[in-house]
PDB file of C-alpha atoms in Angstrom:
ATOM      1  CA  VAL A   9     -20.863  38.180 -48.856  1.00  0.00           C
ATOM      2  CA  ILE A  10     -22.492  41.141 -47.122  1.00  0.00           C
ATOM      3  CA  SER A  11     -21.361  41.919 -43.614  1.00  0.00           C
ATOM      4  CA  LEU A  12     -24.843  42.769 -42.361  1.00  0.00           C
ATOM      5  CA  GLY A  13     -25.031  44.927 -39.277  1.00  0.00           C
ATOM      6  CA  ALA A  14     -28.797  45.350 -39.838  1.00  0.00           C
ATOM      7  CA  GLY A  15     -28.377  49.109 -39.816  1.00  0.00           C
ATOM      8  CA  VAL A  16     -29.327  51.533 -42.533  1.00  0.00           C
ATOM      9  CA  GLN A  17     -26.300  51.166 -44.814  1.00  0.00           C
ATOM     10  CA  SER A  18     -25.833  47.394 -44.791  1.00  0.00           C
ATOM     11  CA  SER A  19     -29.575  46.878 -45.179  1.00  0.00           C
ATOM     12  CA  VAL A  20     -29.598  49.190 -48.201  1.00  0.00           C
ATOM     13  CA  MET A  21     -26.756  47.173 -49.767  1.00  0.00           C
ATOM     14  CA  ALA A  22     -28.738  43.980 -49.283  1.00  0.00           C
ATOM     15  CA  LEU A  23     -31.937  45.475 -50.719  1.00  0.00           C
ATOM     16  CA  MET A  24     -30.102  46.998 -53.689  1.00  0.00           C
ATOM     17  CA  ALA A  25     -28.342  43.695 -54.378  1.00  0.00           C
ATOM     18  CA  ALA A  26     -31.686  41.884 -54.241  1.00  0.00           C
ATOM     19  CA  LYS A  27     -32.965  44.237 -56.972  1.00  0.00           C
ATOM     20  CA  GLY A  28     -29.811  43.798 -59.080  1.00  0.00           C
ATOM     21  CA  GLN A  29     -28.723  47.398 -58.436  1.00  0.00           C
ATOM     22  CA  ILE A  30     -25.417  46.195 -56.976  1.00  0.00           C
ATOM     23  CA  GLU A  31     -23.671  43.257 -58.591  1.00  0.00           C
ATOM     24  CA  PRO A  32     -22.712  40.502 -58.466  1.00  0.00           C
ATOM     25  CA  MET A  33     -25.532  38.967 -56.436  1.00  0.00           C
ATOM     26  CA  PRO A  34     -24.104  38.063 -53.013  1.00  0.00           C
ATOM     27  CA  ASP A  35     -24.009  34.427 -51.963  1.00  0.00           C
ATOM     28  CA  ALA A  36     -25.163  35.410 -48.480  1.00  0.00           C
ATOM     29  CA  ALA A  37     -25.285  38.050 -45.791  1.00  0.00           C
ATOM     30  CA  ILE A  38     -23.881  37.415 -42.331  1.00  0.00           C
ATOM     31  CA  PHE A  39     -25.287  39.068 -39.213  1.00  0.00           C
ATOM     32  CA  ALA A  40     -23.101  38.834 -36.108  1.00  0.00           C
ATOM     33  CA  ASP A  41     -25.561  38.691 -33.232  1.00  0.00           C
ATOM     34  CA  THR A  42     -24.508  39.895 -29.787  1.00  0.00           C
ATOM     35  CA  LEU A  43     -27.768  38.354 -28.508  1.00  0.00           C
ATOM     36  CA  SER A  44     -28.302  41.746 -26.895  1.00  0.00           C
ATOM     37  CA  GLU A  45     -29.755  43.731 -29.766  1.00  0.00           C
ATOM     38  CA  PRO A  46     -33.032  45.657 -29.364  1.00  0.00           C
ATOM     39  CA  ALA A  47     -36.177  43.763 -30.398  1.00  0.00           C
ATOM     40  CA  HIS A  48     -36.703  45.986 -33.445  1.00  0.00           C
ATOM     41  CA  ILE A  49     -33.396  44.762 -34.919  1.00  0.00           C
ATOM     42  CA  TYR A  50     -34.574  41.145 -34.858  1.00  0.00           C
ATOM     43  CA  GLU A  51     -37.940  42.182 -36.329  1.00  0.00           C
ATOM     44  CA  TRP A  52     -36.106  44.082 -39.070  1.00  0.00           C
ATOM     45  CA  LEU A  53     -33.887  41.077 -39.842  1.00  0.00           C
ATOM     46  CA  ASP A  54     -36.933  38.817 -40.078  1.00  0.00           C
ATOM     47  CA  TRP A  55     -38.554  41.228 -42.562  1.00  0.00           C
ATOM     48  CA  LEU A  56     -35.330  41.772 -44.501  1.00  0.00           C
ATOM     49  CA  GLN A  57     -34.879  38.026 -44.951  1.00  0.00           C
ATOM     50  CA  THR A  58     -38.239  37.908 -46.775  1.00  0.00           C
ATOM     51  CA  GLN A  59     -36.945  40.485 -49.267  1.00  0.00           C
ATOM     52  CA  LEU A  60     -33.675  38.798 -50.208  1.00  0.00           C
ATOM     53  CA  PRO A  61     -32.952  36.002 -52.691  1.00  0.00           C
ATOM     54  CA  PHE A  62     -29.916  34.953 -50.630  1.00  0.00           C
ATOM     55  CA  PRO A  63     -29.712  33.731 -47.021  1.00  0.00           C
ATOM     56  CA  ILE A  64     -28.883  35.750 -43.948  1.00  0.00           C
ATOM     57  CA  TYR A  65     -26.710  33.685 -41.623  1.00  0.00           C
ATOM     58  CA  ARG A  66     -26.923  34.691 -37.973  1.00  0.00           C
ATOM     59  CA  VAL A  67     -23.730  33.931 -36.066  1.00  0.00           C
ATOM     60  CA  SER A  68     -22.790  34.551 -32.447  1.00  0.00           C
ATOM     61  CA  ILE A  69     -20.181  33.831 -29.797  1.00  0.00           C
ATOM     62  CA  GLY A  70     -22.726  34.425 -27.030  1.00  0.00           C
ATOM     63  CA  SER A  71     -24.533  37.201 -25.230  1.00  0.00           C
ATOM     64  CA  LEU A  72     -22.531  40.386 -24.749  1.00  0.00           C
ATOM     65  CA  ARG A  73     -24.973  41.443 -22.024  1.00  0.00           C
ATOM     66  CA  ASP A  74     -24.673  38.163 -20.131  1.00  0.00           C
ATOM     67  CA  ASP A  75     -20.886  38.218 -20.501  1.00  0.00           C
ATOM     68  CA  LEU A  76     -20.750  41.754 -19.053  1.00  0.00           C
ATOM     69  CA  ILE A  77     -22.907  40.773 -16.096  1.00  0.00           C
ATOM     70  CA  ALA A  78     -20.792  37.669 -15.439  1.00  0.00           C
ATOM     71  CA  SER A  79     -17.638  39.767 -15.741  1.00  0.00           C
ATOM     72  CA  SER A  80     -18.844  42.122 -13.013  1.00  0.00           C
ATOM     73  CA  LYS A  81     -19.100  39.129 -10.680  1.00  0.00           C
ATOM     74  CA  THR A  82     -16.018  37.158 -11.714  1.00  0.00           C
ATOM     75  CA  GLY A  83     -13.627  39.907 -12.778  1.00  0.00           C
ATOM     76  CA  VAL A  84     -12.939  38.070 -16.042  1.00  0.00           C
ATOM     77  CA  ARG A  85     -12.282  40.623 -18.777  1.00  0.00           C
ATOM     78  CA  VAL A  86     -14.942  41.241 -21.427  1.00  0.00           C
ATOM     79  CA  ALA A  87     -14.474  43.596 -24.362  1.00  0.00           C
ATOM     80  CA  ASN A  88     -16.103  46.986 -23.807  1.00  0.00           C
ATOM     81  CA  PRO A  89     -19.438  47.492 -25.561  1.00  0.00           C
ATOM     82  CA  PRO A  90     -20.391  50.866 -27.029  1.00  0.00           C
ATOM     83  CA  LEU A  91     -21.181  52.861 -23.884  1.00  0.00           C
ATOM     84  CA  PHE A  92     -22.344  56.448 -24.208  1.00  0.00           C
ATOM     85  CA  LEU A  93     -21.413  59.290 -21.904  1.00  0.00           C
ATOM     86  CA  LYS A  94     -23.270  62.551 -21.350  1.00  0.00           C
ATOM     87  CA  THR A  95     -21.639  65.257 -19.259  1.00  0.00           C
ATOM     88  CA  PRO A  96     -22.387  68.963 -18.846  1.00  0.00           C
ATOM     89  CA  THR A  97     -19.542  69.756 -21.268  1.00  0.00           C
ATOM     90  CA  SER A  98     -19.633  66.964 -23.831  1.00  0.00           C
ATOM     91  CA  ASP A  99     -21.372  63.875 -25.146  1.00  0.00           C
ATOM     92  CA  GLY A 100     -19.768  60.877 -26.763  1.00  0.00           C
ATOM     93  CA  MET A 101     -19.046  57.203 -26.856  1.00  0.00           C
ATOM     94  CA  LEU A 102     -16.425  55.624 -24.652  1.00  0.00           C
ATOM     95  CA  PHE A 103     -13.746  53.472 -26.300  1.00  0.00           C
ATOM     96  CA  ARG A 104     -15.258  50.190 -27.416  1.00  0.00           C
ATOM     97  CA  GLN A 105     -13.506  46.888 -28.040  1.00  0.00           C
ATOM     98  CA  CYS A 106     -16.346  44.440 -28.568  1.00  0.00           C
ATOM     99  CA  THR A 107     -16.563  44.749 -32.360  1.00  0.00           C
ATOM    100  CA  SER A 108     -13.598  42.468 -32.934  1.00  0.00           C
ATOM    101  CA  ASP A 109     -14.769  39.762 -30.512  1.00  0.00           C
ATOM    102  CA  TYR A 110     -18.531  39.860 -31.040  1.00  0.00           C
ATOM    103  CA  LYS A 111     -18.801  40.934 -34.688  1.00  0.00           C
ATOM    104  CA  ILE A 112     -15.648  40.420 -36.786  1.00  0.00           C
ATOM    105  CA  ALA A 113     -14.470  37.092 -35.323  1.00  0.00           C
ATOM    106  CA  PRO A 114     -17.843  35.301 -35.685  1.00  0.00           C
ATOM    107  CA  ILE A 115     -18.208  36.605 -39.247  1.00  0.00           C
ATOM    108  CA  HIS A 116     -14.710  35.400 -40.156  1.00  0.00           C
ATOM    109  CA  LYS A 117     -15.450  32.021 -38.584  1.00  0.00           C
ATOM    110  CA  LYS A 118     -18.562  31.706 -40.780  1.00  0.00           C
ATOM    111  CA  LEU A 119     -16.618  32.823 -43.867  1.00  0.00           C
ATOM    112  CA  ARG A 120     -13.992  30.142 -43.182  1.00  0.00           C
ATOM    113  CA  GLU A 121     -16.782  27.561 -42.883  1.00  0.00           C
ATOM    114  CA  MET A 122     -18.379  28.804 -46.125  1.00  0.00           C
ATOM    115  CA  ILE A 123     -15.148  28.302 -48.089  1.00  0.00           C
ATOM    116  CA  GLY A 124     -14.642  24.846 -46.605  1.00  0.00           C
ATOM    117  CA  LEU A 125     -11.850  25.510 -44.111  1.00  0.00           C
ATOM    118  CA  LYS A 126     -11.690  23.383 -41.002  1.00  0.00           C
ATOM    119  CA  PRO A 127     -10.826  24.956 -37.629  1.00  0.00           C
ATOM    120  CA  ARG A 128      -7.111  25.803 -37.472  1.00  0.00           C
ATOM    121  CA  GLN A 129      -6.662  25.018 -41.167  1.00  0.00           C
ATOM    122  CA  ARG A 130      -4.457  27.577 -42.886  1.00  0.00           C
ATOM    123  CA  ALA A 131      -6.414  30.054 -45.012  1.00  0.00           C
ATOM    124  CA  PRO A 132      -5.536  30.495 -48.670  1.00  0.00           C
ATOM    125  CA  LYS A 133      -3.047  33.217 -49.576  1.00  0.00           C
ATOM    126  CA  GLU A 134      -5.135  34.472 -52.485  1.00  0.00           C
ATOM    127  CA  VAL A 135      -8.435  36.351 -52.185  1.00  0.00           C
ATOM    128  CA  VAL A 136     -11.415  33.990 -52.144  1.00  0.00           C
ATOM    129  CA  VAL A 137     -13.986  36.154 -50.339  1.00  0.00           C
ATOM    130  CA  GLU A 138     -15.291  39.558 -51.349  1.00  0.00           C
ATOM    131  CA  GLN A 139     -16.850  41.098 -48.250  1.00  0.00           C
ATOM    132  CA  TRP A 140     -19.186  44.062 -48.716  1.00  0.00           C
ATOM    133  CA  LEU A 141     -19.202  46.560 -45.875  1.00  0.00           C
ATOM    134  CA  GLY A 142     -22.001  49.086 -45.369  1.00  0.00           C
ATOM    135  CA  ILE A 143     -20.097  52.333 -45.252  1.00  0.00           C
ATOM    136  CA  SER A 144     -21.603  55.292 -47.052  1.00  0.00           C
ATOM    137  CA  GLN A 145     -19.890  58.237 -48.771  1.00  0.00           C
ATOM    138  CA  ASP A 146     -20.146  60.447 -45.673  1.00  0.00           C
ATOM    139  CA  GLU A 147     -18.270  57.853 -43.571  1.00  0.00           C
ATOM    140  CA  ILE A 148     -15.347  57.271 -45.919  1.00  0.00           C
ATOM    141  CA  GLN A 149     -12.902  57.563 -43.005  1.00  0.00           C
ATOM    142  CA  ARG A 150     -14.225  54.202 -41.681  1.00  0.00           C
ATOM    143  CA  MET A 151     -12.886  52.270 -44.696  1.00  0.00           C
ATOM    144  CA  LYS A 152     -10.228  49.724 -43.748  1.00  0.00           C
ATOM    145  CA  GLU A 153      -8.589  46.974 -45.727  1.00  0.00           C
ATOM    146  CA  SER A 154      -9.046  43.419 -44.494  1.00  0.00           C
ATOM    147  CA  TRP A 155      -6.412  42.024 -42.154  1.00  0.00           C
ATOM    148  CA  HIS A 156      -6.662  38.721 -44.007  1.00  0.00           C
ATOM    149  CA  GLY A 157      -5.191  38.079 -47.445  1.00  0.00           C
ATOM    150  CA  TRP A 158      -8.067  35.762 -48.359  1.00  0.00           C
ATOM    151  CA  ILE A 159     -10.698  38.489 -47.796  1.00  0.00           C
ATOM    152  CA  THR A 160     -10.985  41.695 -49.763  1.00  0.00           C
ATOM    153  CA  ASN A 161     -13.243  44.401 -48.366  1.00  0.00           C
ATOM    154  CA  CYS A 162     -15.516  46.282 -50.758  1.00  0.00           C
ATOM    155  CA  TRP A 163     -17.663  49.337 -50.197  1.00  0.00           C
ATOM    156  CA  PRO A 164     -20.465  49.387 -52.801  1.00  0.00           C
ATOM    157  CA  LEU A 165     -22.191  52.439 -51.321  1.00  0.00           C
ATOM    158  CA  ILE A 166     -18.994  54.466 -51.591  1.00  0.00           C
ATOM    159  CA  ASP A 167     -18.461  53.241 -55.147  1.00  0.00           C
ATOM    160  CA  LEU A 168     -21.989  54.457 -55.950  1.00  0.00           C
ATOM    161  CA  GLU A 169     -21.427  57.732 -54.033  1.00  0.00           C
ATOM    162  CA  ILE A 170     -24.421  57.040 -51.801  1.00  0.00           C
ATOM    163  CA  LYS A 171     -24.694  59.007 -48.562  1.00  0.00           C
ATOM    164  CA  ARG A 172     -26.505  57.977 -45.394  1.00  0.00           C
ATOM    165  CA  GLU A 173     -29.339  60.403 -46.122  1.00  0.00           C
ATOM    166  CA  HIS A 174     -29.965  58.585 -49.430  1.00  0.00           C
ATOM    167  CA  CYS A 175     -29.998  55.278 -47.562  1.00  0.00           C
ATOM    168  CA  HIS A 176     -32.866  56.493 -45.365  1.00  0.00           C
ATOM    169  CA  LYS A 177     -34.961  57.189 -48.475  1.00  0.00           C
ATOM    170  CA  ILE A 178     -34.156  53.780 -49.976  1.00  0.00           C
ATOM    171  CA  ILE A 179     -35.198  52.091 -46.701  1.00  0.00           C
ATOM    172  CA  ALA A 180     -38.419  54.128 -46.537  1.00  0.00           C
ATOM    173  CA  ASP A 181     -39.240  53.180 -50.132  1.00  0.00           C
ATOM    174  CA  ALA A 182     -38.645  49.496 -49.338  1.00  0.00           C
TER     175      ALA A 182
END
């Protein structure tokens, strides 16, 4: 299963898999939707789906934007989204916490459903899901093992020594 962020790297994995350039053929890709993505992301996903021989499942726990707005009124905590800061001395992203809640958890919920687990049912101890993550050779420091024994993370672009710059060319060619 491809963890599809709909960015350059995960999209390249999906396109390469569709052409048999990465094997085995995935059973599916899963896109965790914050319901707050820019319009071009949804347009890209619609196009990408027409190129793939496997489904893209779109999963969500709700709108990150709406949750942030509600939080400002109620004071109920919401995980920080990626907020960017520009100052006279530096630029950068503030600490974010939403990935776990709005991306990883919905993907894991769908994976559990795909392998036939009911809510609260104990997951198997052995690996039953191979999850491809779109991390390229120039981002090797982002590689992390799965927290779950039933999921093994794989990084096909790293295995193929593909860098982000190569991904841009593959996307342009597609």
